[in-house]
Structure formats: C-alpha cells, structure tokens
Coordinates of C-alpha atoms and ligand atoms in Angstrom, one line a residue:
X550 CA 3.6 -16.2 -31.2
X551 CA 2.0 -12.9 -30.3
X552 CA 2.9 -11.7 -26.7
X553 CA -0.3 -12.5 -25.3
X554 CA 0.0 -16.6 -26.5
X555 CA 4.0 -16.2 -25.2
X556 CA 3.0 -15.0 -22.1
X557 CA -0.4 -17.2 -21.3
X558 CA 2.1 -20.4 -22.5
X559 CA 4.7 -19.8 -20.2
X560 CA 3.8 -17.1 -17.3
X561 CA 2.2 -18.6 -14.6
X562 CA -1.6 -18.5 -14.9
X563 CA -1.9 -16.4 -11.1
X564 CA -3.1 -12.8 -12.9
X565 CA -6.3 -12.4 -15.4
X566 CA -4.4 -9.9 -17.1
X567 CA -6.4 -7.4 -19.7
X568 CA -6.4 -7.5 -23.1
X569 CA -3.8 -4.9 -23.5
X570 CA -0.2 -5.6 -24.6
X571 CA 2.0 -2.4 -22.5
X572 CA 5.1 -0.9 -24.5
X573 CA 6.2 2.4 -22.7
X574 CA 5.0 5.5 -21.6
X575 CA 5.5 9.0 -19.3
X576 CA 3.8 10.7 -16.6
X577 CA 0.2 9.2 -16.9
X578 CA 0.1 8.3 -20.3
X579 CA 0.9 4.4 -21.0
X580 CA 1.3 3.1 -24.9
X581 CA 0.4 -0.7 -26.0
X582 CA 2.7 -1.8 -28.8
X583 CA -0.3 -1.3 -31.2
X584 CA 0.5 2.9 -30.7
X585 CA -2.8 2.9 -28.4
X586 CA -2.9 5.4 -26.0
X587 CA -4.0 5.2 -22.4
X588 CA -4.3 7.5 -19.2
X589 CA -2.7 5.7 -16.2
X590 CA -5.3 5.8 -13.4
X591 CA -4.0 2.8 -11.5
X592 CA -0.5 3.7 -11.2
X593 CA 0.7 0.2 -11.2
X594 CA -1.2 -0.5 -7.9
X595 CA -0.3 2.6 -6.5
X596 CA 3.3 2.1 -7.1
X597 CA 4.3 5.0 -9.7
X598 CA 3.3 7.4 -7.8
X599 CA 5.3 10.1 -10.1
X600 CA 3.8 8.5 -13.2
X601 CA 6.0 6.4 -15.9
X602 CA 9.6 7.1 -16.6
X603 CA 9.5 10.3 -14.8
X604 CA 12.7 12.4 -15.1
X605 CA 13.7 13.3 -11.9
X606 CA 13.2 9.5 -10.7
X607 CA 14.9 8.2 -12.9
X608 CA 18.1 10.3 -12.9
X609 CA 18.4 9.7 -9.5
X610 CA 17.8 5.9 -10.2
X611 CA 20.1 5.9 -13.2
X612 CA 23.2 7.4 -11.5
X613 CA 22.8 4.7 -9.0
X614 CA 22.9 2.3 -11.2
X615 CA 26.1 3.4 -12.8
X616 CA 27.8 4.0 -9.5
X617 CA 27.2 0.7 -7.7
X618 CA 23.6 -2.1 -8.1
X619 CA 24.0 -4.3 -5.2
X620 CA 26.1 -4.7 -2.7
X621 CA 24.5 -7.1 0.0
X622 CA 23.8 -6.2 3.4
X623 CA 27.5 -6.4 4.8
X624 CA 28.1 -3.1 3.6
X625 CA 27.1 0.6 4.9
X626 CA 25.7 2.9 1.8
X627 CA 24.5 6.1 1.3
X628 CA 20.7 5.7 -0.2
X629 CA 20.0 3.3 2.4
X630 CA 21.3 5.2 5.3
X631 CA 20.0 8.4 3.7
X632 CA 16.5 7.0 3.1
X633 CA 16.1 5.4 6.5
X634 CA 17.1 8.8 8.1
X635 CA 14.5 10.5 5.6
X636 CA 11.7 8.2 7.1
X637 CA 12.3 8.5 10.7
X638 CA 12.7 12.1 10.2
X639 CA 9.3 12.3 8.5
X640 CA 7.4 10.3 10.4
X641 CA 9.1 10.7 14.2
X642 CA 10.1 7.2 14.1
X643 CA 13.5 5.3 15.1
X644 CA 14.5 2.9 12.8
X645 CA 14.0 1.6 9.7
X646 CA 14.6 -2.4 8.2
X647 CA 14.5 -2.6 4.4
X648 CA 12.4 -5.4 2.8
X649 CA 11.5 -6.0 -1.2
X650 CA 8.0 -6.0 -0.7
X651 CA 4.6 -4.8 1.1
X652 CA 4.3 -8.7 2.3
X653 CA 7.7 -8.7 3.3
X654 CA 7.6 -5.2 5.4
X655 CA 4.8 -7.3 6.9
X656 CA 6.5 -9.9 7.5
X657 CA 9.0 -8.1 9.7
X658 CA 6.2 -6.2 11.2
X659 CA 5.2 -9.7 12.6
X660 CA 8.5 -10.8 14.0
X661 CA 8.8 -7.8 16.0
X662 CA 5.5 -8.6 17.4
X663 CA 6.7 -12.0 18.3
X664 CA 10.0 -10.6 19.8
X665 CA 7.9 -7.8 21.8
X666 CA 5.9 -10.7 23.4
X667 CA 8.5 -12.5 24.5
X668 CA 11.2 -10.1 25.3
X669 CA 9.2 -7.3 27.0
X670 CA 5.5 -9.1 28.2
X671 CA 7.2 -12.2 28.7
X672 CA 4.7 -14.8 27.2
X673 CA 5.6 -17.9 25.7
X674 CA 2.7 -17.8 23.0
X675 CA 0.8 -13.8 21.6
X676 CA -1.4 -13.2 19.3
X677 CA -1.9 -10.4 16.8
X678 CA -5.2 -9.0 16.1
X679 CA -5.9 -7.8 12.6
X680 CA -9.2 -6.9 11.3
X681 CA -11.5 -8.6 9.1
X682 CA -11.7 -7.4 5.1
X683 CA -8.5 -6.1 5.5
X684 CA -5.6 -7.1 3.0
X685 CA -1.5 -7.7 4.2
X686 CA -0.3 -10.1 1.5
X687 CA 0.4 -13.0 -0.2
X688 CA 2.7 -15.1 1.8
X689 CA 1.4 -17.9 4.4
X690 CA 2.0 -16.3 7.5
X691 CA 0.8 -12.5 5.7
X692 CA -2.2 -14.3 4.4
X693 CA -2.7 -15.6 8.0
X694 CA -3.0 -12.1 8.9
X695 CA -5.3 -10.9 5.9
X696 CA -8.9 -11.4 7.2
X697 CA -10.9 -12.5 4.1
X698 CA -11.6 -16.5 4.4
X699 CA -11.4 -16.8 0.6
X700 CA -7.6 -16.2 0.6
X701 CA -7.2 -18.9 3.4
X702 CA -8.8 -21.9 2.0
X703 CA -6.8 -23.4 -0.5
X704 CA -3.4 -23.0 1.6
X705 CA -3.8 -24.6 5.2
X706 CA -2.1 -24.9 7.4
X707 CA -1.5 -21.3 7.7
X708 CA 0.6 -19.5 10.4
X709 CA -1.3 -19.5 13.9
X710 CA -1.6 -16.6 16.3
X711 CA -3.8 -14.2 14.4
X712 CA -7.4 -12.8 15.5
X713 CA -9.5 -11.1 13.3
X714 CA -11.4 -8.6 15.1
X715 CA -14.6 -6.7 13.7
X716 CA -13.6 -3.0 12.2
X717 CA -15.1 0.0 13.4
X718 CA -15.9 -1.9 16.9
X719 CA -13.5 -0.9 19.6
X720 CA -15.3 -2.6 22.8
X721 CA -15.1 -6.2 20.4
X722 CA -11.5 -5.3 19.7
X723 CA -11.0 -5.0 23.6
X724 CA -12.8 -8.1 24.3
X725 CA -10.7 -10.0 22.4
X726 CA -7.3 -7.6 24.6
X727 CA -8.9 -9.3 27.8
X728 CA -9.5 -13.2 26.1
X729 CA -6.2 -13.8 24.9
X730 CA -2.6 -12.5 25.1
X731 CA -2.3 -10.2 22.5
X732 CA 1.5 -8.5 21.5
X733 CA 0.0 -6.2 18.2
X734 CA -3.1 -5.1 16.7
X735 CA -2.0 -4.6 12.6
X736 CA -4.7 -2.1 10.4
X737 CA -4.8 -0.4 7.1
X738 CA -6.4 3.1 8.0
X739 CA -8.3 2.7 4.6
X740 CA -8.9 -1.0 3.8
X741 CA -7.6 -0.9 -0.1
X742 CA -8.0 -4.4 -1.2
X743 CA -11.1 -4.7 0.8
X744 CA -12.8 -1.8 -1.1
X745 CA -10.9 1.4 -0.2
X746 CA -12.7 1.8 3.3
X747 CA -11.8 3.8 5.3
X748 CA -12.0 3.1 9.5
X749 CA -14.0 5.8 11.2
X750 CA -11.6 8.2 13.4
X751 CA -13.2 7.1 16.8
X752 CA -12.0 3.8 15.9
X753 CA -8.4 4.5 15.1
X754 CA -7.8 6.7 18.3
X755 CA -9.0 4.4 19.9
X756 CA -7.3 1.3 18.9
X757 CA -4.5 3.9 20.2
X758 CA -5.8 4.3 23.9
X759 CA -6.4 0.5 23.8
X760 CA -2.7 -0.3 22.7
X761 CA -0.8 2.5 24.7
X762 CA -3.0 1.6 28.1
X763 CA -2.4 -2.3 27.4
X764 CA 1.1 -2.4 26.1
X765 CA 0.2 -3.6 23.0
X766 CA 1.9 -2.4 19.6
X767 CA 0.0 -0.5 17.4
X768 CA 1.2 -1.3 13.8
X769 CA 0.2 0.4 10.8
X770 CA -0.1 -1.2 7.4
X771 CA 0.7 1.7 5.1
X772 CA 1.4 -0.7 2.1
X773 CA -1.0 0.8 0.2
X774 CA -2.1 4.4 1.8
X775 CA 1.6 5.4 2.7
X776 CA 4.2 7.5 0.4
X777 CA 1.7 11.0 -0.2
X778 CA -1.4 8.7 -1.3
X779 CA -4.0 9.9 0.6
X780 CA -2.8 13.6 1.3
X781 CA -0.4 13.0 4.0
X782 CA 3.1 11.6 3.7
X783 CA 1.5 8.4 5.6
X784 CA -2.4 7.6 6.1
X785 CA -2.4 7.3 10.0
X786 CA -0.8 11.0 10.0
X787 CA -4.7 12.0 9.5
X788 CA -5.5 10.5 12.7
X789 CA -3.4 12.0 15.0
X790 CA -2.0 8.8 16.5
X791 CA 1.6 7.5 17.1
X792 CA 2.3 4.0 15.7
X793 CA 5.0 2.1 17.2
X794 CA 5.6 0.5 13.6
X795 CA 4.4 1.7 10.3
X796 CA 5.4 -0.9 6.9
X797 CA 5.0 0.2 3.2
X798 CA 5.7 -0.4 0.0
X799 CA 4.1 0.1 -3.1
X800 CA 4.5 4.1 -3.8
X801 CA 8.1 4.0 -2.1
X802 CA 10.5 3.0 -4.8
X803 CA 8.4 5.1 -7.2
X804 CA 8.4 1.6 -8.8
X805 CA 11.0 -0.6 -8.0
X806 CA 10.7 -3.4 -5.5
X807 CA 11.0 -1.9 -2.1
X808 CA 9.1 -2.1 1.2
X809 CA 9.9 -0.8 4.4
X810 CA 9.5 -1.9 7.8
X811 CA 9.2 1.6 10.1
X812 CA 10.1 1.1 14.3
X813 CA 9.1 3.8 16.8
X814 CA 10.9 3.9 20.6
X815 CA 9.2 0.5 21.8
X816 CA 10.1 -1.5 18.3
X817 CA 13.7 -0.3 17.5
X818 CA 15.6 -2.5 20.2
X819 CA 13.7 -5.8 19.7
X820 CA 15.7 -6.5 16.3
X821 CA 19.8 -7.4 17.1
X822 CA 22.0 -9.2 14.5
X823 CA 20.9 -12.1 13.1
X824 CA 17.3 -12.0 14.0
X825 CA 16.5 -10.8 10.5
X826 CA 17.6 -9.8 7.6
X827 CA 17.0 -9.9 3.6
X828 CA 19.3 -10.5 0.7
X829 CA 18.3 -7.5 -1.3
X830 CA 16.7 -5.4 1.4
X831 CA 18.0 -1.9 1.1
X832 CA 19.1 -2.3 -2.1
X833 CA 21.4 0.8 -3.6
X834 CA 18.9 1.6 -6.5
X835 CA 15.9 1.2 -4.7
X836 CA 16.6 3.3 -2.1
X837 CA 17.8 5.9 -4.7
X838 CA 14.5 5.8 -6.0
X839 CA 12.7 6.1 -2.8
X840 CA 15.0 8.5 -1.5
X841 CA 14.0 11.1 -4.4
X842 CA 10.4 10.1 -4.6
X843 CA 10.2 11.4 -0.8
X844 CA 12.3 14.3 -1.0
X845 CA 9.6 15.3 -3.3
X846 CA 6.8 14.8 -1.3
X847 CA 7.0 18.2 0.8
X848 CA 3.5 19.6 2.1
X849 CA 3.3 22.0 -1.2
X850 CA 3.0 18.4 -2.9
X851 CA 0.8 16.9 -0.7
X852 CA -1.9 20.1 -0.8
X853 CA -1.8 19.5 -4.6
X854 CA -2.4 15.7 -4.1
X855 CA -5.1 17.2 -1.8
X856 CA -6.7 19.3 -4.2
X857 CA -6.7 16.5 -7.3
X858 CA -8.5 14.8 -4.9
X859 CA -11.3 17.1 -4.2
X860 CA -11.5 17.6 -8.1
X861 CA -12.3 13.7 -8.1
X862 CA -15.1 14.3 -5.5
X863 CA -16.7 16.9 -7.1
X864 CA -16.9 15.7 -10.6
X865 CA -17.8 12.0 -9.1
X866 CA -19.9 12.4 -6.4
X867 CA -23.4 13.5 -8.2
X868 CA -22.9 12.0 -11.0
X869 CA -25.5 9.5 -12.7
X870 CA -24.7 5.5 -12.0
X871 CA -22.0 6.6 -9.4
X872 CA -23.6 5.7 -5.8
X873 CA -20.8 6.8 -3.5
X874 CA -16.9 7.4 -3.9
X875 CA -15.0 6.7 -0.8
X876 CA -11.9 6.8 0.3
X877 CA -9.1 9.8 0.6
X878 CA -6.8 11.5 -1.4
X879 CA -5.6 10.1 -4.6
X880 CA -6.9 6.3 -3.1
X881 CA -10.6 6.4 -4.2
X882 CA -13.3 3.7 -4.5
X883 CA -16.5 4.2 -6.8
X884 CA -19.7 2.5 -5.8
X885 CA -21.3 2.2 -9.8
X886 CA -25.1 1.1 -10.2
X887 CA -22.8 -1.4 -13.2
X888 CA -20.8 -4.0 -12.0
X889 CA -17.8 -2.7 -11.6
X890 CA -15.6 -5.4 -13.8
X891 CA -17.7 -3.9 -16.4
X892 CA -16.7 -0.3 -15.9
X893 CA -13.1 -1.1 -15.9
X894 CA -12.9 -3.3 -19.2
X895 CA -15.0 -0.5 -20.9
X896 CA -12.9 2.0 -19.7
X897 CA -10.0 0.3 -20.9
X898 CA -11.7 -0.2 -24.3
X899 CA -11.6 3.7 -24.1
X900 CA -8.1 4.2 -23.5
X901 CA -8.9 4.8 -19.5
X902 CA -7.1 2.1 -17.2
X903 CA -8.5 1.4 -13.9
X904 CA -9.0 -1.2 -11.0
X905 CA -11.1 -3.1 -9.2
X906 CA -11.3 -3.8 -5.4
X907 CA -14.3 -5.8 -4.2
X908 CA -17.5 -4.5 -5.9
X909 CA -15.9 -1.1 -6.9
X910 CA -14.0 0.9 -9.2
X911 CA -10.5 1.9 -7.2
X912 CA -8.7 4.5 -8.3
X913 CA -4.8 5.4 -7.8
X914 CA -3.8 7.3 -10.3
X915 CA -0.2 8.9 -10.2
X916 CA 0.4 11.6 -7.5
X917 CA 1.5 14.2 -9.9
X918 CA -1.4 13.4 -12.7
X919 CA -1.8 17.0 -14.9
X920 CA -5.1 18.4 -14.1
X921 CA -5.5 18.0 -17.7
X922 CA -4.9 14.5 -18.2
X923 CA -7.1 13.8 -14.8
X924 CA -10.0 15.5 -15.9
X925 CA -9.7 13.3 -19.5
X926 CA -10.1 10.3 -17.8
X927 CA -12.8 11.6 -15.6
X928 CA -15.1 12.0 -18.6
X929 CA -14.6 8.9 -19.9
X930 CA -15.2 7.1 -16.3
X931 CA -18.6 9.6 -15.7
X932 CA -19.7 8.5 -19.5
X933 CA -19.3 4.5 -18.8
X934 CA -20.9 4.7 -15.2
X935 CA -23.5 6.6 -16.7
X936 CA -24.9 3.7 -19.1
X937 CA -26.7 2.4 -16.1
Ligands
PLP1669 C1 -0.5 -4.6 -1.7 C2 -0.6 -4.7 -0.2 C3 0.2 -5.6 0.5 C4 1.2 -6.6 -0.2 O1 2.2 -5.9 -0.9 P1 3.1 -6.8 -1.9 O2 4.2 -5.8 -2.3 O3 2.3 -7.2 -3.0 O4 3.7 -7.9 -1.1 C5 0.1 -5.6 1.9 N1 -0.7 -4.8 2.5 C6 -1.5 -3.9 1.9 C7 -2.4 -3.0 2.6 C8 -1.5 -3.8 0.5 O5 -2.3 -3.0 -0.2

C-alpha cells in the first residue's frame, strides 16, 4: 500500500488532506518522500512558528527529552515554572494553567468564567458572549462557543450558556450585558478561521469599557494570533487593552502540543486544587519548547516579523486577481478574483503550500521565513492569482 491508501484505510476520514505525501524538512522548506520541494507558508496552522526542525528549538527540546519526558502534575519542574513566569512577565499577567491544546486552553478559559459568576457575582446560571464567525474549537462545549451554525448542527445538544453577539457592534454587545447575566465576553482580535478579520479598534476598546464598567471578564482567544504572529508577542497587545485572561496555543510549543490558559488579577484566585487539572498539561518537553520559542521572541524579532509583513502587503496588495489582503503581521488573508480552493491546490502543484479560511487564501508562514524564500513563494502566489 502507498501511504496515501494506508492512511485513507485506516485514519479517520475528518481531514481532506492534499495530494502530497510529507517526509522532512528545515526552516520553510518541507520535502515529500518523492524529493519534491516545497516553501512552508502555512506553518502547520501557525504552529512552527521557527520553521521545521529548527536548531535552536530543537536542542532545547532534545535535552529535555534526555533529562526527564513526563512527570505528571504532582511534581514542580523547571520548564513549566520557567515558562509560566516568562508569560506573566510578558504579558503583565498572574498566573498561568497549562493545557495540550488551543480547545483545551479554552476550555479552562470557560471554567473560570463559570467560577467568576458564581464565586464573585454570585449567580446561579451566566452566560458568556462570544461573537459570531469566530472560531474556539472542536470540543462540545468549545464548539458551543464558536459562532458558525454549521459547526453546531450535526452535534446537539451542545453546552448551554453562550450568546453570540454581532462583531464590530458594541451598543448590540451591551444590549445583550443588560438582557441576560453575563460572567465573560471571549474574542479573537483577528477572526482566523472566520477569514483572518480583524475587529476594528473602537470595538476592542470598547468591549474593554464594557467589561471593566460591568464586571465582566474580558478573555482573549490568542489561539491563533498569539506567540509573535501578528507583530506583537500577543494580538490584543495592539489594542492597548488589559485582558483578564488570554489562551493560546498553536505557535507556543514551536510545534508540540501545548496551549496555555493566561489569568490576570481578577482570574488567578478562582482556580484552587481540584477544580481543574490535565494529565499532560505542562508537560517537561513542551514547555522546553515553548520556553525557547519565547525567549526568542524579543521586540528586535517582532520588528522583523513586522517588516516580512509589510513585504507581503506591498508585493500583494496591487497585484492583478488579488482584491484585498487583510489581516496583520505574518496572519494574512487574500481576497482572489479565483476561488480560493483553487489557488491553494495550484499553488501546491508549484511547490507553494498554503491555506484556506472561508473564501480566502490565509497565510502563516513561519516567523523567521528568509526574505529570500518569502519572496519565492510570493511569485508563485502573484502568478496563480493572476490567471483570473
Ligand atoms: C485553532 C484554534 C483553536 C483550537 O485549537 P486546537 O489546538 O485545534 O484545539 C481555538 N481558537 C482559535 C482562535 C483557533 O485558531
């Protein structure tokens, strides 16, 4: 059996994978067992955000390894301590509870929601008010909270206590803060999955005001936009607002499985033993990786990630079959006159891999891309939007 027939017979049929058969690879440049190269422009879902089998990463991930895998949570070490201090120093925030996943960070997100309402507002029954199009995961009660009817269908009865509010429309938003009893508002500062939108600034700061004035948490869903992806070390840092939690994943581990559950001063108390907790959470290796990934990420870094973005923009924005690129940093949608399912299995054809979200191209290339390699890629994407 080839890989593809192994795979397709026993792999669960959840992904339409492409027709392309992955062996190895390094920074951005990813090799299918048939020696064909291609330029990594989707990093894995934003996950490799130093490319492939970068060295750095994976020394610090490889002396982990060989010093001790796992340990459980009974146990205090050093990555996980070090990397929870990291985030709180980079970001202001308190405390930090380790999860295995974006869904999972969410997850936790939601339980200190829960807790908030009843320990601190006293009410029996809160809701949590997420927007529609946005995008927070694949399990029942993360689904719940993703507003896109399509993902809710097949899988009722989902979790109940979410509202999805209109984006960009603050007075609906406080509507809905006066109707019902609402603990947390959770929003991606750029929608990925929904099409890399980004919410418009008045909006953001003013989810802010609402939640501050209201004592209602603001929660941040940096899944996606967090770990240097769009400039800053996380997304809502270019809104000048203070979160009371923050969860990512993705970029973190640099790719291994880690997500991260971020409190501020009203979130950090709600959690006491027992009330949560996860078998691998703060795994040693994973937090190794993480920990090195964001040592990295100092503001010399993030003006480069800056400037590969503007390179982006400028070779994208005028050019013929591309309507509009949105988006920020290295987390980029393209609006192509083709469909964009199209562009991407043409691109691929040529050696270029991208993604989808919605109706447009997304891009999320590594952090670190060479100028070189980015600018490759570009002229294959400009020359496959063009046939329009
Ligand atoms: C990918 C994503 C998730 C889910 O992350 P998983 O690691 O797949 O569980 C949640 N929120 C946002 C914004 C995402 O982009």
């Amino acid at each position: 059996m080839t890989l593809t027939q192994l795979d397709q017979q026993y792999v669960a049929n959840t992904y339409k994978r492409f027709d392309v058969e992955l062996s190895h690879g390094k920074g951005s440049e990813i090799f299918s067992f048939d020696g064909k190269r291609y330029i990594d422009m989707g990093s894995g879902i934003g996950v490799t955000c130093f490319g492939i089998a970068d060295d750095k990463w994976q020394e610090a991930v490889i002396s982990q390894l060989g010093a001790l895998q796992h340990t459980s949570n009974l146990y205090y070490t050093s990555p996980c301590a070090r990397l929870a201090q990291l985030l709180c120093q980079r970001t202001g925030m308190k405390k930090v509870f380790f999860a295995n996943s974006g869904a999972e960070a969410n997850e936790c997100a939601i339980k200190l929601a829960r807790k908030y309402a009843s320990d601190v507002k006293n009410l029996s029954e809160a809701y949590i008010i997420t927007l529609k199009n946005s995008f927070h995961g694949r399990t029942l009660t993360t689904l719940a909270a993703t507003g896109q009817d399509h993902f809710h269908k097949l899988f009722q009865p989902l979790t109940p206590g979410f509202i999805h509010a209109e984006a960009n429309d603050i007075e609906g938003v406080k509507k809905l803060c006066r109707e019902y009893p609402v603990a947390a508002i959770l929003f991606e500062c750029i929608q990925g999955e929904g099409g890399v939108i980004e919410l418009n600034e008045e909006f953001v700061k003013g989810l802010d005001e609402l939640c501050k004035k209201n004592d209602i948490l603001l929660m941040v869903d940096e899944v996606q936009t967090g770990n240097g992806r769009t400039g800053k070390l996380y997304a809502y840092q270019n809104f000048g607002i203070t979160p009371d939690v923050v969860t990512t994943a993705k970029g973190l581990g640099g790719g291994l499985p880690i997500g991260a559950c971020i409190m501020g001063e009203k979130a950090e108390k709600l959690l006491s033993y027992g009330d949560h907790g996860s078998t691998y959470g703060g795994n040693p290796v994973c937090c190794a990786g993480a920990l090195s990934v964001l040592e990295r990420m100092d503001d010399e870094f993030l003006d480069k990630v800056k400037a590969k973005s503007e390179l982006i923009f400028k070779r994208l924005s005028s050019s013929k079959g591309i309507r509009s690129v949105s988006g920020r940093g290295l987390m980029l949608g393209i609006e192509t006159c083709r469909p964009a399912g199209d562009v991407v299995k043409e691109c691929a054809e040529k050696g270029v891999l991208c993604l989808t979200a919605k109706t447009k191209v997304r891009l999320l290339p590594a952090l670190n891309i060479p100028d070189e390699i980015l600018n490759e890629a570009l002229d294959v994407i400009v020359s496959v939007c063009a046939k329009c």
